Short mmCIF file of C-alpha atoms and ligand atoms in Angstrom, two decimals:
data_model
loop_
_atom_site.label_atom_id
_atom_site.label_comp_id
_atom_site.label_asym_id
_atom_site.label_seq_id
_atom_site.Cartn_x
_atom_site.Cartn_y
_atom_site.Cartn_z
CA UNK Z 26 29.69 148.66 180.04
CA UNK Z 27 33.09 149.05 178.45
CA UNK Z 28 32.78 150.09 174.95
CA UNK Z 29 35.01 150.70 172.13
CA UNK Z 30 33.93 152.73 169.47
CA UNK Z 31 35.45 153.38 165.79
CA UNK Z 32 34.36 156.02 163.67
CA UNK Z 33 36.13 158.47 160.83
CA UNK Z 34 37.52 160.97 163.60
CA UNK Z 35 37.04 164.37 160.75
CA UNK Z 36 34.55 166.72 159.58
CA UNK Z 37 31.44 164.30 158.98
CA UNK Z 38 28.26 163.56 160.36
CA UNK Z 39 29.48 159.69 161.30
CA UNK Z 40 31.81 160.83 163.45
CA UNK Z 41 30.25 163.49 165.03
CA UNK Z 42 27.37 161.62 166.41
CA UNK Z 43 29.92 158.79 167.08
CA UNK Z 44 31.58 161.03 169.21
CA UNK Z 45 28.96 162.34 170.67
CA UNK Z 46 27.66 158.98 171.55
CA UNK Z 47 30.60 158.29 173.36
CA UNK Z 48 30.98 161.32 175.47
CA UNK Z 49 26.95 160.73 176.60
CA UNK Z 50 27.66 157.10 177.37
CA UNK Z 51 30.98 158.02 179.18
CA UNK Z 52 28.69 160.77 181.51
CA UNK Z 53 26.43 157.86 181.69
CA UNK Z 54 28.86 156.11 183.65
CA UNK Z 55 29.88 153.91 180.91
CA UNK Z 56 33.96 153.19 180.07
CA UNK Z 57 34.25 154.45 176.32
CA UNK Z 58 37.35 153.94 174.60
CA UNK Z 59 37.59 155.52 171.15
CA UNK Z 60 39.82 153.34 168.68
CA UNK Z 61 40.20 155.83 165.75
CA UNK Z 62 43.56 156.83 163.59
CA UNK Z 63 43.48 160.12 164.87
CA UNK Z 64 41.77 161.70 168.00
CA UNK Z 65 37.93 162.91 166.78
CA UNK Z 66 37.75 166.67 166.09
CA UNK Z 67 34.74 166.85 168.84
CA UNK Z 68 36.86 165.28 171.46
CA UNK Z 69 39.51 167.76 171.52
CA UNK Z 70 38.30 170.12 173.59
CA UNK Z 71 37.46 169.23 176.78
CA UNK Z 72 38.51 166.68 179.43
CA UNK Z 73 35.78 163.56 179.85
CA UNK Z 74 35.76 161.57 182.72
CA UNK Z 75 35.49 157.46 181.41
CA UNK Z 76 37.10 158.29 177.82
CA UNK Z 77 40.21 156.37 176.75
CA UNK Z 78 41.53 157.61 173.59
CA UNK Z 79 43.68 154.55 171.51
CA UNK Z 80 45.52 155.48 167.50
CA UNK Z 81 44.88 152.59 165.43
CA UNK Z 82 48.29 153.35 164.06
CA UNK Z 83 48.52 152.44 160.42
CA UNK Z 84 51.52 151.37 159.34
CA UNK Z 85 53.31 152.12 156.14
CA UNK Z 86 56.13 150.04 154.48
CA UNK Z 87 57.77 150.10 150.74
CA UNK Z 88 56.26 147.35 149.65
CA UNK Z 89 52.55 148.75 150.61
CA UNK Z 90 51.03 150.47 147.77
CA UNK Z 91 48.67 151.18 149.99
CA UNK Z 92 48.88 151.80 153.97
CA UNK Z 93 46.84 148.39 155.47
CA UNK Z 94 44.21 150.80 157.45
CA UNK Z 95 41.56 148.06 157.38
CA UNK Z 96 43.94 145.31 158.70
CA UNK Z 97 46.07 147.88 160.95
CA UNK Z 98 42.32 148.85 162.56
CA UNK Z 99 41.46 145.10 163.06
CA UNK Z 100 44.74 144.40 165.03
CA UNK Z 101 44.51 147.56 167.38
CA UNK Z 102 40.32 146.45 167.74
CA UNK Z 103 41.66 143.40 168.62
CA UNK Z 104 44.22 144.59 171.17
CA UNK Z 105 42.26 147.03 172.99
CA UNK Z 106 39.47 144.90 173.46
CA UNK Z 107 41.67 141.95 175.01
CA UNK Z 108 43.77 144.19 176.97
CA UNK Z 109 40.66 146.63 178.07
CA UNK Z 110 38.20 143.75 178.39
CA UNK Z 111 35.71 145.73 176.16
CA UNK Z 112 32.09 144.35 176.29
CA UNK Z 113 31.33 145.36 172.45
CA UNK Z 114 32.78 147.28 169.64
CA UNK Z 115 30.57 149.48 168.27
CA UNK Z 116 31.62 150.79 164.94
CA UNK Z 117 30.49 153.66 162.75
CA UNK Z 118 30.38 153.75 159.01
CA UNK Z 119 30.34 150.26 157.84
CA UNK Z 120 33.27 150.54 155.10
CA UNK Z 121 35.76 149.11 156.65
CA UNK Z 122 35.44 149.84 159.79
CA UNK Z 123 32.78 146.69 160.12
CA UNK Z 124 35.33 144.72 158.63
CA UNK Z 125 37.72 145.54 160.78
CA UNK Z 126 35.04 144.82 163.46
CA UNK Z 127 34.33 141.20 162.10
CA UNK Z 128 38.04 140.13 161.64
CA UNK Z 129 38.68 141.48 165.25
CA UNK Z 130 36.13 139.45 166.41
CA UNK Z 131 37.38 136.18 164.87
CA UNK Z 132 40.65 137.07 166.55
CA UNK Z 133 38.92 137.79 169.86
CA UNK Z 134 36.81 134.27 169.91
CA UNK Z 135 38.20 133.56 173.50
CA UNK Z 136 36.80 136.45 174.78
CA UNK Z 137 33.32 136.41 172.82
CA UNK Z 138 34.06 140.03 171.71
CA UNK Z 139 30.83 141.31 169.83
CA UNK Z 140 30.10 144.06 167.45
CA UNK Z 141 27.71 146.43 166.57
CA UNK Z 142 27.46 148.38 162.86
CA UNK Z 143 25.84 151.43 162.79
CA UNK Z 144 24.95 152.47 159.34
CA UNK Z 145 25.15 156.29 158.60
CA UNK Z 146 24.46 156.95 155.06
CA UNK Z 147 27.10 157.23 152.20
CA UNK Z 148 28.99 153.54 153.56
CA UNK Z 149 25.61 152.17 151.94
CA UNK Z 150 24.11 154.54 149.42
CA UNK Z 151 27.71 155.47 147.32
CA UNK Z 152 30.68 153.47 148.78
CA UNK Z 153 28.72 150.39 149.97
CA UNK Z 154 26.73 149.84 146.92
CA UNK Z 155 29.77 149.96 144.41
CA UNK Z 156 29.51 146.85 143.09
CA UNK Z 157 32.53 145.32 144.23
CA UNK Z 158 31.70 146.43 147.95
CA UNK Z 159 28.31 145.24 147.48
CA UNK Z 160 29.58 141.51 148.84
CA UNK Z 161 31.79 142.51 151.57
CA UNK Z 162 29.50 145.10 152.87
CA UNK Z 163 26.62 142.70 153.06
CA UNK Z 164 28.50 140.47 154.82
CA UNK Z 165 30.21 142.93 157.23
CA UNK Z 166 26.67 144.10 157.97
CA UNK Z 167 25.00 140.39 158.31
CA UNK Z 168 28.25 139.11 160.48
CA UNK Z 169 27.33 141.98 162.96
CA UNK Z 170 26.27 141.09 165.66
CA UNK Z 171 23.28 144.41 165.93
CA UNK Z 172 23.06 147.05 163.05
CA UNK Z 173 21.92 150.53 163.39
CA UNK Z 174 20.84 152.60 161.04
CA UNK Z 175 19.99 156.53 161.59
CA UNK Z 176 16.93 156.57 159.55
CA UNK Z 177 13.83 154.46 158.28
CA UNK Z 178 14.91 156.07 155.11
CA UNK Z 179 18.28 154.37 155.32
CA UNK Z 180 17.17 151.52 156.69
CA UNK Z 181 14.81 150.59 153.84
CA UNK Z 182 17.82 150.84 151.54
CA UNK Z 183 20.50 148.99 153.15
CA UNK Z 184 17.45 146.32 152.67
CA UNK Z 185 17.06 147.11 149.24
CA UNK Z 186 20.66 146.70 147.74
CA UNK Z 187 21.98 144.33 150.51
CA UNK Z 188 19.20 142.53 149.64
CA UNK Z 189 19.49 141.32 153.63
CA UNK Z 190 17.61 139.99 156.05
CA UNK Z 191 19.27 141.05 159.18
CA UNK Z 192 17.48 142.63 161.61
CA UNK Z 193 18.21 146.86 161.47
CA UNK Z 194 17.12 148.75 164.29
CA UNK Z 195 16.61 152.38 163.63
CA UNK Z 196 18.15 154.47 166.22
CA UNK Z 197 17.72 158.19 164.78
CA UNK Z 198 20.60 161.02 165.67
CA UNK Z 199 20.17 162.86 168.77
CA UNK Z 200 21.55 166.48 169.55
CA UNK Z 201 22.50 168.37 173.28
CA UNK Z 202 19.46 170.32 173.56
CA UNK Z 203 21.15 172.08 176.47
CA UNK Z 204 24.09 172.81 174.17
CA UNK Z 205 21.91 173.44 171.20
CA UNK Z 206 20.18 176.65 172.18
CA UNK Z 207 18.21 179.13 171.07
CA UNK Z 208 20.40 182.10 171.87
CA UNK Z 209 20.08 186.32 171.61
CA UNK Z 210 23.51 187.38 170.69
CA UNK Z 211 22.36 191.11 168.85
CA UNK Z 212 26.85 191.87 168.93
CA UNK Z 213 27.73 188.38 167.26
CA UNK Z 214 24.43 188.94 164.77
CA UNK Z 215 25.71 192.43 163.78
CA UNK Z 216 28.77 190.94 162.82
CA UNK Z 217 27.84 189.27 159.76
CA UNK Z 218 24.58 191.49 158.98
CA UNK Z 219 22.56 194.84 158.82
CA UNK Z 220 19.87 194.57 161.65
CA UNK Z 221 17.05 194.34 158.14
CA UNK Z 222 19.30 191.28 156.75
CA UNK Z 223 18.37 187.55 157.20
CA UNK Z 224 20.98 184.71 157.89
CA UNK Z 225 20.70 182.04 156.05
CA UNK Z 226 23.24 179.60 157.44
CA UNK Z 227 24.73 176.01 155.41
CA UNK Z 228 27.05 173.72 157.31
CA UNK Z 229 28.55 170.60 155.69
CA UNK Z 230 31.59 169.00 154.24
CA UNK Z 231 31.11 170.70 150.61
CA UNK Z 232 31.46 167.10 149.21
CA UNK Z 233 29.33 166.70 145.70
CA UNK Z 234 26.44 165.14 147.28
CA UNK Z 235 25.78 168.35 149.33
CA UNK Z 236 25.70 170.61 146.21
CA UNK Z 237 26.74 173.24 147.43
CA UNK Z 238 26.62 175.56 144.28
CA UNK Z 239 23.22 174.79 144.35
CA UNK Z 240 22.96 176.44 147.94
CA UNK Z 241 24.83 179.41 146.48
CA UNK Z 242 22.33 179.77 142.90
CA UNK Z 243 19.17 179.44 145.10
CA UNK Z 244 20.74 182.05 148.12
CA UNK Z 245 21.04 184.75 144.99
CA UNK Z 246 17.33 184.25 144.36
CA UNK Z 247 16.51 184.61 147.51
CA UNK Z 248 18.67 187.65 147.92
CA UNK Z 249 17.11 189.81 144.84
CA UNK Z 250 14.09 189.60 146.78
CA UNK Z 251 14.57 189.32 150.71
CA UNK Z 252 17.81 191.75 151.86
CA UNK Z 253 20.27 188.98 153.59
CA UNK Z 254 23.37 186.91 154.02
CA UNK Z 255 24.52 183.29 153.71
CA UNK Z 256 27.48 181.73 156.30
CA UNK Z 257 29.05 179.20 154.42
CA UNK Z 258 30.16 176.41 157.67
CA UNK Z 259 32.78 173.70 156.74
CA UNK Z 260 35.60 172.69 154.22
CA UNK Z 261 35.73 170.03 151.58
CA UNK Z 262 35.95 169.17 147.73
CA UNK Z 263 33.79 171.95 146.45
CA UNK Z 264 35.31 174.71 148.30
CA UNK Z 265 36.68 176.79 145.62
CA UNK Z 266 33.74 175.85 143.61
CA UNK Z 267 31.32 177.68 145.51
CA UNK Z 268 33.49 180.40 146.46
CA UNK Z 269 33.73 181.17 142.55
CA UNK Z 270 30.57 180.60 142.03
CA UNK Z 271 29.79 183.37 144.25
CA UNK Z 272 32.30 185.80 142.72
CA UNK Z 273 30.67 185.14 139.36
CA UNK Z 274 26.86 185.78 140.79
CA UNK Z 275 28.42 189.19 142.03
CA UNK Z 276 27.19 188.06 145.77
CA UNK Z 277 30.64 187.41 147.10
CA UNK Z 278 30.13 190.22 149.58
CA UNK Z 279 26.92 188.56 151.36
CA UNK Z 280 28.15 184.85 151.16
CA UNK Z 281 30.90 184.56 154.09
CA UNK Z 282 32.78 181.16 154.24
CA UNK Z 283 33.78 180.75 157.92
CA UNK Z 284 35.30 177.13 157.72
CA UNK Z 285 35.27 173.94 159.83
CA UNK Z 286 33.80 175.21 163.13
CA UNK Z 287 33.64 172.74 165.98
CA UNK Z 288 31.77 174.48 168.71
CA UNK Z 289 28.73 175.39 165.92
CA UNK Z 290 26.82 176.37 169.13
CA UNK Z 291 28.16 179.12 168.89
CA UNK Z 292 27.07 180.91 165.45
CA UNK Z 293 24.09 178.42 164.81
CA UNK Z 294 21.41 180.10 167.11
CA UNK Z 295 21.77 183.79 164.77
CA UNK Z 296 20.45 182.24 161.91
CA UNK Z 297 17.32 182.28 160.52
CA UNK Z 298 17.16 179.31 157.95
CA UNK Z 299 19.06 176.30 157.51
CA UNK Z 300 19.49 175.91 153.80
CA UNK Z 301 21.15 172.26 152.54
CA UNK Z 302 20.47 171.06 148.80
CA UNK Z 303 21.78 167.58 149.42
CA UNK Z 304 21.10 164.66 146.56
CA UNK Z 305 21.73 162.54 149.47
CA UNK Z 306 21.41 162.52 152.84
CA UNK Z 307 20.12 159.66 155.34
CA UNK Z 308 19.59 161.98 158.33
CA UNK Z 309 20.79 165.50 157.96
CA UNK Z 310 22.34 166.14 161.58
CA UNK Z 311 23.30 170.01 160.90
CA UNK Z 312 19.84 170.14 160.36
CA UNK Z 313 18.65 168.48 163.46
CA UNK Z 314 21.93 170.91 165.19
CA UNK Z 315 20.24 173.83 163.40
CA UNK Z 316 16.59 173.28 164.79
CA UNK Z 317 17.80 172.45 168.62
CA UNK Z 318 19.16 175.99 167.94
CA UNK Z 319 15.27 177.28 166.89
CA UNK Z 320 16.62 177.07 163.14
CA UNK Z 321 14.03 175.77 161.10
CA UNK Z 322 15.45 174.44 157.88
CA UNK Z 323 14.91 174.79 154.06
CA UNK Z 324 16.17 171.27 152.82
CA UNK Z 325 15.79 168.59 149.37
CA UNK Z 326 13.40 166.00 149.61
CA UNK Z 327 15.42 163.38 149.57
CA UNK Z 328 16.50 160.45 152.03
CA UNK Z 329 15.88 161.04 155.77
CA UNK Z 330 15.50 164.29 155.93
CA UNK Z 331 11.87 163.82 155.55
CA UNK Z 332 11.88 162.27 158.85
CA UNK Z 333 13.94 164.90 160.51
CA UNK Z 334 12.53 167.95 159.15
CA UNK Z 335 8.17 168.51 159.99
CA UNK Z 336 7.00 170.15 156.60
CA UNK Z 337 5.24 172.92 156.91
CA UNK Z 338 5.90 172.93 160.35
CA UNK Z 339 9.94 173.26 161.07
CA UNK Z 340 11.04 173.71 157.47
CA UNK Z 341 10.05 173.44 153.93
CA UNK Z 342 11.15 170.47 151.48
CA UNK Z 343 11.85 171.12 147.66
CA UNK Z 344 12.50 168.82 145.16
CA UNK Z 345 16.44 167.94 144.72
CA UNK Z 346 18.37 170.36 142.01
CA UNK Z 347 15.09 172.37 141.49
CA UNK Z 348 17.03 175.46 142.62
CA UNK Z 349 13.57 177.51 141.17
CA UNK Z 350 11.08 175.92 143.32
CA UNK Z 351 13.68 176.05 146.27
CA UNK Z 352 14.15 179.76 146.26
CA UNK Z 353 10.46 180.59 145.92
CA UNK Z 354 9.34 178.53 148.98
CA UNK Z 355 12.58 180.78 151.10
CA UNK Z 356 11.32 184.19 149.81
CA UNK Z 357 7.79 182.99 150.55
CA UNK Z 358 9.03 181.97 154.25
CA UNK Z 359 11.65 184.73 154.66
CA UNK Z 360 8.94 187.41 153.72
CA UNK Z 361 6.69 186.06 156.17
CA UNK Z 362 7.77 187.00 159.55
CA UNK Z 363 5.01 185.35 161.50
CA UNK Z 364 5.55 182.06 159.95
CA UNK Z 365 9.63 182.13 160.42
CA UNK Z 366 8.57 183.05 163.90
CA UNK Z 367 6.37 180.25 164.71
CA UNK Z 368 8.59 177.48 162.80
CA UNK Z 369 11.90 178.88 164.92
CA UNK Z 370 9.83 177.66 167.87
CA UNK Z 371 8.73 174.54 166.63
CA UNK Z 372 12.02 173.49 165.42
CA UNK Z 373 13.10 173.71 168.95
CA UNK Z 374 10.22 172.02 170.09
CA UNK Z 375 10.65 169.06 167.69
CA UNK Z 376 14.30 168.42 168.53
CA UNK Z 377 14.08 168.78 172.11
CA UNK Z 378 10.72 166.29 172.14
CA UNK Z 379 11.98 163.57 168.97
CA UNK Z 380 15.95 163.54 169.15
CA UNK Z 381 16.93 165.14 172.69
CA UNK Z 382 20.43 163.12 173.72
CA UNK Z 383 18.18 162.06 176.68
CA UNK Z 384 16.06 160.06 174.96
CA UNK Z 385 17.83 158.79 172.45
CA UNK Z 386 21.26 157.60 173.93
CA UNK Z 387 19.21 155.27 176.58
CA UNK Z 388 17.93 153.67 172.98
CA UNK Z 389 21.44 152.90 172.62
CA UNK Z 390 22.38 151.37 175.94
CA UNK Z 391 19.10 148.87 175.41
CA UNK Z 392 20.27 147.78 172.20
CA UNK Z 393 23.60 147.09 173.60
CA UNK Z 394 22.35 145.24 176.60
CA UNK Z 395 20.01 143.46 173.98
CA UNK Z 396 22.89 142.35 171.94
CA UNK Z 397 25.10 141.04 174.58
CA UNK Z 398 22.60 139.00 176.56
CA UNK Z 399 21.56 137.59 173.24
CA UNK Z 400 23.37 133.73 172.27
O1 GMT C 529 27.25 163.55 154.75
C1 GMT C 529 28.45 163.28 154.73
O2 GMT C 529 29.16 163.43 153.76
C2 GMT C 529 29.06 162.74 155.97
C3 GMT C 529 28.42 161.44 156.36
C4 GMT C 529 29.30 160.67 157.30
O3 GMT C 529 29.16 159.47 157.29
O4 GMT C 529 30.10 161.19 158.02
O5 GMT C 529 27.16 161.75 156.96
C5 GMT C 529 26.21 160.71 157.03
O6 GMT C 529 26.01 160.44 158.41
C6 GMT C 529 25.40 161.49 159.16
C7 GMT C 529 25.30 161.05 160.62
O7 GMT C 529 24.50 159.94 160.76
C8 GMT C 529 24.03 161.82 158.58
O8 GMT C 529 23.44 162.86 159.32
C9 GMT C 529 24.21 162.26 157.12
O9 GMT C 529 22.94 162.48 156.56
C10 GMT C 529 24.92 161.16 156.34
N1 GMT C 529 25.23 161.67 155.00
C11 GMT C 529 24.68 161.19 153.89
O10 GMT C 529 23.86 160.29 153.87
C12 GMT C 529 25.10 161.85 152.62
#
């Protein structure tokens, strides 16, 4: 198939797995152009085979206020898909890219160009259901022609404040279980702690929904009572936030901030625990990233994660902002060594048998060849 894909090409989960997606399908054999306003951060490395890379320029002018991104994204969509002779667009993140999708479709009507949504969390749960986007996202998402979404969890809502019929298949993340390792690296351990220290390890976009400081308060629990060390992975809003907030605890020197990492292969597998005190989150990939690496995770009960993480079994789930209850249930885990031990291994086992890029990419390709054959 020829596929064109559209996601937010930074730091964020959407266009991560959109990425992802694309470089899978592409070593499926598939021809995967990426229509995006900058090239995705995962694509940057490498060379791929089957991947076409197009700017959806957006144009600026005086009289804009505002640069047209929406309407600049419709015309390249558009474009590419005549010019290309792309079977679908499949878009990531509803707002606006399946807008964009929908109004390139009415200008693609001689070559029955179709489009698929997939739904990834925040485009339904804080943009989407603003109440002026509540309309327009509805009907971006019931003009589709298939919708994803990357949970049950999410899927239940989009139902719930669409208030929509349409059909949502649930397609959950996948990771590269052959990327995503479990790995002994005793030099690149040593580097952040003392051979008696635990990593705990947080990886995210420091946005307000992660709450971040709330990783930080419930890490200086845990540290009174288990010796150890927190890697701080990303960038974002609440940045300087938590790197005060650290200062002020007197932890600064066992919280390290390493910023935006791409190849998170790389650091995940010396961790110990995943730690993420989201208010929302429809999947949680760092967390599936973190388990593929035998990571088991310490996360909020809230949205998918539920569905990603096995209580009891790969992680343990706390109620959101109960940074108390949190910090107990790491000690608890932290102190037991037999029971970190045999969740590490089950967090490996869980991603490579639920969400291996193996089994869930063909998922994909069935919905696609679903879609087009259907009138
Ligand atoms: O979480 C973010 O702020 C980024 C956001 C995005 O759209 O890039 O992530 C969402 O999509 C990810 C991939 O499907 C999911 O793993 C995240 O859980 C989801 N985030 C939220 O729902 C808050």
């Amino acid at each position: 198939m020829k596929i064109g894909i559209t996601c937010y090409p930074g730091v964020g989960g959407s266009g991560i797995l959109a990425t992802e997606l694309g470089i899978d399908l592409a070593k499926r054999g598939h021809e995967i152009h990426f229509i995006t306003s900058s090239p995705p951060i995962r694509l940057t490395q490498e060379f791929y085979e089957n991947i076409y890379f197009h700017e959806a320029e957006v144009i600026d002018y005086p009289v804009f206020k505002y640069p047209p991104y929406t309407l600049c994204l419709a015309a390249t969509m558009s474009d590419i898909a005549k010019r290309m002779k792309l079977d679908l667009l499949h878009v990531h993140y509803a707002i606006p890219h399946a807008s964009s999708a929908y109004l390139a479709k009415q200008m693609s009507r001689d070559i029955g160009l179709k489009y698929i949504t997939t739904l990834h969390g925040t485009d339904v749960t804080l943009v989407g259901s603003q109440p002026l986007f509540i309309p327009i996202t509805r009907f971006s998402i019931e003009e589709s022609d298939g919708v994803t979404a990357v949970s049950e969890h999410l899927s239940q809502v989009t139902k719930e404040i669409f208030e929509t019929k349409s059909d949502i298949e649930v397609i959950y993340n996948f990771v590269d279980t052959e990327r995503f390792k479990p790995a002994d690296m005793p030099e690149r351990r040593a580097k952040y702690a003392l051979p008696e220290q635990k990593i705990l390890i947080h990886m995210s976009n420091f946005r307000p929904v992660k709450q971040v400081l709330n990783t930080i308060r419930v890490f200086e629990k845990i540290r009174r009572e288990v010796p150890s060390v927190l890697l701080m992975v990303g960038d974002g809003q609440q940045w300087c936030e938590a790197n005060k907030l650290a200062v002020q605890l007197g932890i600064q020197d066992s919280v390290k901030f390493l910023g935006t990492i791409n190849a998170i292969e790389h650091i995940l597998p010396i961790a110990d625990l995943f730690i993420i005190n989201s208010v929302k989150e429809s999947f949680g990939l760092a967390v599936l990233e973190a388990a593929a690496c035998g990571v088991p995770a310490l996360v909020t009960d809230i949205g998918g994660l539920p569905e990603v993480v096995a209580e009891g079994e790969t992680g343990l789930i706390a109620p959101p902002e109960d940074v108390e209850s949190m910090a107990k249930l790491g000690i608890e885990l932290l102190l037991d060594e037999t029971k970190l031990n045999d969740m590490k291994l089950k967090s490996r086992k869980r991603a490579v048998e639920l969400f291996d890029n193996n089994i869930i990419v063909p998922q994909y390709e069935a919905y696609y060849e679903k879609v087009l054959n259907q009138k």
